[in-house]
Amino acid sequence: MKTRYSFGGDEHIFVEMDEEMSLDAFFKALTMSKAVRAADIDGVTEVCPANASFQVKFDPDRISPEEMLARLKAFEDEAGTATKRLDTRIIEIPVYYQDPWTHETLMRFRERHQDPSGTDLDYAARINGFDSAAEFITAHHSAPWFVSMVGFVAGLPFLYQLVDRDRQLQVPKYLRPRTDTPKHTVGYGGCFSCIYSVRGAGGYQMFGITPMPIYDPEQSVSYLKDFMVFFRPGDIVKWKPIDRAEFDRITAEVAANRYSPRIREVSFDLDDFKADIDGTNARLMEALHGD
C-alpha cells in the first residue's frame, strides 16, 4: 500500500491508504484517524473516516497545511507498527429478503437496470454464478460483514464481507439511479452491502428490508437514545433472514420501544482472521449466539 495525501483547499487533507478496499487498508486508516483524534491537535476541527481513507478538516490560522501534513505522516509511521486488533461488537440484523416493498420499487425502475426482465436478486445471483436467488441470499447472510464506514447519507453503513477474495460477492449499481428507495432497504453496490437509513434516491441493488431502525434524529427509539446513529466503523454484522410474520413482530416491538438488537462484545484480530478466515467467523458466530 502506498498512502496518498491530497489537499482540499486550505482546510482539508484527504489521506487514502489504497485505491482498492481491503481490510489492511481499513485498519491502517482507522488506526491513523483514531490517533489524530487522540492527539487533540490544536486547529483540527473534524476527522471523517471512510472505507480505506479518511479526511481531516483543520483551521489553517491555527495550524499550517504543511505542519498538518507532517503530523499526519508521522501518524502513518506509527500505524505501520500498530497492532491489528480491534475490540468491537457483533450485531445481528434481521432482514426480510424478497419483501414486497423493495420488490414494488425495483419493478418501477426496471428501465434503469442492467436486466429489466428480472429482479435485482435474480441479476445478482446470475452474475455471481449462482443457480437461484435463494442461493445468492444464503451467500449474502452466511458470513459476517465489517462496517468499514458510516456516511454519505446520515447513519448509512457500508459493509464489507468477511470472506476471502475468491468468495466476495460483487454487483454493480443500477445503470441510472432510482428516485426512490424504501427506508431500511438492504442494498448492494460493488463489493459493499448497505442499509438505507432514510427513504430517498439510490443506485444500489435492492435485496430486502430490515425492521430495525438504524438512524433516529429524534432519538425516540429505545436503543438510539444515547446517539442517533446506530453503527460505527469496526462493527461486525451478521444478517439474519426473517419472514413476514417476524418482520411484523419486530416492527411492533420497535414501535412499543421493546426491541433490543442482539449485540455481543468481541475482539477481532486481522492477522488471525487472514490465517483462518472460516475459523474466525465461526468464533464470531459462537460469540453472537452463546449465552
Coordinates of C-alpha atoms in Angstrom, one line a residue:
M1 CA 0.0 0.0 0.0
K2 CA 1.2 3.5 -0.9
T3 CA -0.6 6.2 1.0
R4 CA -1.6 9.3 -1.0
Y5 CA -2.1 12.7 0.6
S6 CA -4.2 15.3 -1.1
F7 CA -5.0 18.9 -0.1
G8 CA -8.6 20.0 -0.4
G9 CA -8.4 23.8 -0.5
D10 CA -6.8 25.4 2.6
E11 CA -8.8 23.4 5.2
H12 CA -8.7 19.7 4.3
I13 CA -6.3 16.9 3.8
F14 CA -7.5 13.6 2.3
V15 CA -5.5 10.5 3.2
E16 CA -6.0 7.4 1.0
M17 CA -4.4 4.2 2.0
D18 CA -5.1 2.3 -1.2
E19 CA -7.2 2.7 -4.3
E20 CA -9.0 -0.6 -3.6
M21 CA -10.8 -1.6 -0.4
S22 CA -9.1 -4.2 1.8
L23 CA -9.1 -4.9 5.5
D24 CA -5.4 -4.0 5.7
A25 CA -6.2 -0.5 4.2
F26 CA -9.2 -0.1 6.5
F27 CA -7.3 -1.0 9.7
K28 CA -4.5 1.4 8.8
A29 CA -7.0 4.2 8.1
L30 CA -8.9 3.5 11.3
T31 CA -5.7 3.5 13.3
M32 CA -4.4 6.8 11.9
S33 CA -7.8 8.5 12.2
K34 CA -8.1 7.4 15.9
A35 CA -4.5 8.7 16.5
V36 CA -5.4 12.1 15.1
R37 CA -8.4 12.3 17.4
A38 CA -6.5 11.2 20.4
A39 CA -3.7 13.7 19.8
D40 CA -6.2 16.6 20.1
I41 CA -4.2 18.7 17.7
D42 CA -4.9 22.4 18.0
G43 CA -6.7 23.5 14.9
V44 CA -8.2 20.1 13.9
T45 CA -11.9 20.5 13.8
E46 CA -13.1 17.2 12.3
V47 CA -11.9 13.8 11.4
C48 CA -14.0 11.8 8.9
P49 CA -13.1 8.1 8.4
A50 CA -14.1 6.2 5.2
N51 CA -13.6 2.7 3.7
A52 CA -9.8 2.9 3.1
S53 CA -9.2 6.5 3.8
F54 CA -10.0 9.5 6.0
Q55 CA -10.2 13.2 5.8
V56 CA -9.1 15.9 8.3
K57 CA -10.6 19.3 8.5
F58 CA -8.4 22.0 10.2
D59 CA -8.2 25.7 10.7
P60 CA -5.2 27.0 8.7
D61 CA -4.9 30.0 11.0
R62 CA -4.1 27.7 13.9
I63 CA -2.0 25.1 12.1
S64 CA -0.5 25.4 8.7
P65 CA -1.2 22.9 6.0
E66 CA 2.4 21.9 5.8
E67 CA 2.6 21.2 9.6
M68 CA -0.7 19.3 9.4
L69 CA 0.7 17.2 6.6
A70 CA 3.8 16.5 8.6
R71 CA 1.8 15.4 11.7
L72 CA -0.3 13.0 9.6
K73 CA 2.8 11.4 8.0
A74 CA 4.2 10.8 11.5
F75 CA 1.0 9.0 12.4
E76 CA 1.4 6.8 9.4
D77 CA 4.8 5.6 10.6
E78 CA 3.2 4.7 13.9
A79 CA 0.2 3.0 12.2
G80 CA 2.6 0.7 10.3
T81 CA 3.7 -1.0 13.5
A82 CA 0.4 -0.8 15.4
T83 CA -1.5 -4.0 16.4
K84 CA -4.2 -5.0 14.0
R85 CA -6.6 -6.0 16.8
L86 CA -9.9 -4.3 17.4
D87 CA -12.2 -4.6 20.4
T88 CA -15.7 -4.2 18.8
R89 CA -19.2 -5.6 18.8
I90 CA -21.0 -8.1 16.6
I91 CA -24.7 -7.3 15.9
E92 CA -27.4 -9.5 14.4
I93 CA -29.5 -7.6 11.9
P94 CA -32.9 -9.1 10.8
V95 CA -33.6 -9.0 7.1
Y96 CA -36.8 -9.8 5.2
Y97 CA -35.3 -10.8 1.9
Q98 CA -37.6 -10.5 -1.2
D99 CA -40.0 -8.3 0.6
P100 CA -43.0 -6.7 -1.2
W101 CA -41.8 -3.1 -0.7
T102 CA -38.4 -3.2 -2.3
H103 CA -39.9 -5.5 -5.0
E104 CA -42.6 -3.0 -5.9
T105 CA -39.9 -0.3 -6.0
L106 CA -37.4 -2.2 -8.2
M107 CA -40.2 -3.1 -10.6
R108 CA -41.0 0.6 -11.1
F109 CA -37.4 1.3 -12.1
R110 CA -36.6 -1.7 -14.4
E111 CA -35.7 0.6 -17.3
R112 CA -32.7 1.9 -15.3
H113 CA -31.4 -1.6 -14.6
Q114 CA -28.9 -3.9 -16.4
D115 CA -31.5 -6.6 -16.6
P116 CA -35.1 -5.3 -17.0
S117 CA -36.5 -8.8 -17.3
G118 CA -35.8 -10.0 -13.8
T119 CA -35.4 -8.7 -10.2
D120 CA -32.3 -7.3 -8.6
L121 CA -31.7 -10.6 -6.8
D122 CA -32.1 -12.6 -10.0
Y123 CA -29.5 -10.5 -11.6
A124 CA -27.1 -10.6 -8.6
A125 CA -27.4 -14.4 -8.5
R126 CA -26.7 -14.8 -12.2
I127 CA -23.6 -12.7 -12.4
N128 CA -22.1 -14.2 -9.3
G129 CA -22.6 -17.8 -10.7
F130 CA -25.5 -18.9 -8.5
D131 CA -28.3 -21.0 -9.9
S132 CA -31.0 -19.2 -8.0
A133 CA -31.8 -16.0 -5.9
A134 CA -32.1 -18.3 -2.9
E135 CA -28.5 -19.5 -3.2
F136 CA -27.3 -15.9 -3.5
I137 CA -29.3 -14.9 -0.4
T138 CA -27.6 -17.7 1.5
A139 CA -24.2 -16.5 0.4
H140 CA -25.2 -13.0 1.5
H141 CA -26.1 -13.9 5.0
S142 CA -23.9 -16.9 5.8
A143 CA -20.8 -14.9 6.7
P144 CA -20.4 -11.8 8.8
W145 CA -19.7 -8.3 7.5
F146 CA -17.4 -5.5 8.6
V147 CA -18.8 -1.9 8.9
S148 CA -16.0 0.0 7.1
M149 CA -17.6 3.4 7.2
V150 CA -20.8 5.3 8.1
G151 CA -21.9 8.2 6.0
F152 CA -22.8 9.5 2.5
V153 CA -26.4 9.6 3.9
A154 CA -26.7 10.1 7.7
G155 CA -26.4 6.8 9.5
L156 CA -25.9 4.6 6.4
P157 CA -23.3 1.8 7.0
F158 CA -21.0 0.4 4.3
L159 CA -20.4 -3.3 4.9
Y160 CA -17.5 -5.4 3.6
Q161 CA -17.9 -9.2 3.6
L162 CA -15.5 -11.2 5.8
V163 CA -14.6 -13.9 3.3
D164 CA -11.6 -14.4 1.1
R165 CA -11.4 -12.5 -2.2
D166 CA -12.5 -15.5 -4.3
R167 CA -15.8 -15.6 -2.4
Q168 CA -16.5 -11.9 -2.4
L169 CA -19.9 -11.0 -3.8
Q170 CA -19.8 -8.2 -6.4
V171 CA -22.8 -6.5 -8.0
P172 CA -22.7 -3.2 -10.0
K173 CA -25.0 -0.4 -9.1
Y174 CA -28.0 0.5 -11.4
L175 CA -27.2 2.0 -14.8
R176 CA -29.1 5.1 -13.7
P177 CA -30.0 5.8 -10.0
R178 CA -33.6 5.4 -8.8
T179 CA -35.5 8.4 -7.5
D180 CA -36.9 6.2 -4.7
T181 CA -35.7 3.6 -2.2
P182 CA -37.6 2.4 0.8
K183 CA -36.2 3.3 4.2
H184 CA -34.2 0.4 5.8
T185 CA -33.6 -1.3 2.4
V186 CA -30.6 -3.7 2.4
G187 CA -28.7 -2.9 -0.8
Y188 CA -25.6 -3.8 -2.7
G189 CA -23.2 -1.9 -4.9
G190 CA -19.7 -3.0 -6.0
C191 CA -18.3 -5.1 -3.1
F192 CA -20.3 -3.3 -0.4
S193 CA -23.6 -4.1 1.2
C194 CA -25.5 -1.3 3.0
I195 CA -28.7 -0.3 4.8
Y196 CA -30.5 2.8 3.5
S197 CA -31.1 4.8 6.7
V198 CA -33.8 7.0 5.1
R199 CA -36.1 6.9 2.1
G200 CA -34.6 8.5 -0.9
A201 CA -32.8 8.2 -4.2
G202 CA -30.3 5.4 -4.7
G203 CA -28.5 3.2 -7.1
Y204 CA -27.7 0.0 -5.1
Q205 CA -29.3 -3.3 -6.0
M206 CA -32.2 -4.0 -3.5
F207 CA -32.3 -7.4 -1.8
G208 CA -34.6 -6.9 1.2
I209 CA -35.5 -4.7 4.1
T210 CA -34.9 -4.7 7.9
P211 CA -37.5 -3.7 10.5
M212 CA -34.7 -2.4 12.7
P213 CA -34.2 1.4 12.7
I214 CA -30.5 2.5 12.4
Y215 CA -30.9 6.3 12.4
D216 CA -33.2 8.3 14.6
P217 CA -32.6 12.1 14.8
E218 CA -35.4 12.4 17.3
Q219 CA -33.7 9.7 19.5
S220 CA -37.1 8.2 20.4
V221 CA -36.1 4.6 19.6
S222 CA -35.1 2.8 22.8
Y223 CA -31.6 1.7 21.7
L224 CA -30.8 5.1 19.9
K225 CA -31.4 7.4 22.9
D226 CA -27.7 7.9 23.5
F227 CA -26.8 8.6 19.9
M228 CA -29.0 9.0 16.8
V229 CA -26.7 6.8 14.6
F230 CA -26.6 3.1 15.4
F231 CA -23.5 1.9 13.5
R232 CA -19.9 2.8 13.9
P233 CA -16.8 1.8 11.9
G234 CA -15.4 -1.5 13.1
D235 CA -18.8 -3.0 13.9
I236 CA -19.3 -6.6 12.7
V237 CA -22.8 -7.5 11.3
K238 CA -24.5 -10.9 10.8
W239 CA -27.6 -10.8 8.7
K240 CA -30.5 -12.9 10.0
P241 CA -33.1 -13.9 7.4
I242 CA -36.7 -13.5 8.7
D243 CA -40.2 -13.9 7.2
R244 CA -43.1 -11.5 7.1
A245 CA -44.5 -12.6 10.5
E246 CA -41.2 -12.0 12.2
F247 CA -40.9 -8.7 10.3
D248 CA -44.3 -7.6 11.6
R249 CA -43.5 -8.7 15.2
I250 CA -40.2 -6.8 15.3
T251 CA -41.8 -3.7 13.8
A252 CA -44.4 -3.8 16.6
E253 CA -41.7 -4.2 19.2
V254 CA -39.8 -1.2 17.8
A255 CA -43.0 0.9 17.9
A256 CA -43.6 -0.1 21.5
N257 CA -39.9 0.6 22.4
R258 CA -39.4 -3.0 23.5
Y259 CA -37.0 -4.1 20.8
S260 CA -33.3 -4.7 21.6
P261 CA -30.8 -5.8 18.9
R262 CA -28.7 -8.9 19.7
I263 CA -25.2 -7.4 20.4
R264 CA -22.1 -9.1 21.8
E265 CA -18.7 -7.6 22.6
V266 CA -15.9 -9.4 20.6
S267 CA -12.3 -8.9 19.7
F268 CA -11.2 -9.1 16.0
D269 CA -7.6 -9.7 15.1
L270 CA -6.8 -9.2 11.4
D271 CA -3.7 -11.5 11.4
D272 CA -5.7 -14.3 13.0
F273 CA -8.5 -13.7 10.5
K274 CA -6.2 -13.9 7.5
A275 CA -4.7 -17.1 8.9
D276 CA -8.0 -18.8 9.4
I277 CA -11.0 -17.0 7.9
D278 CA -13.6 -19.7 8.4
G279 CA -12.4 -20.4 11.9
T280 CA -12.5 -16.8 12.9
N281 CA -16.0 -16.4 11.5
A282 CA -17.2 -19.5 13.4
R283 CA -15.8 -18.0 16.6
L284 CA -17.7 -14.7 15.9
M285 CA -20.9 -16.6 15.4
E286 CA -20.4 -18.6 18.6
A287 CA -19.9 -15.3 20.5
L288 CA -23.0 -13.9 19.0
H289 CA -25.3 -16.8 19.9
G290 CA -23.5 -18.1 23.0
D291 CA -25.2 -17.1 26.3

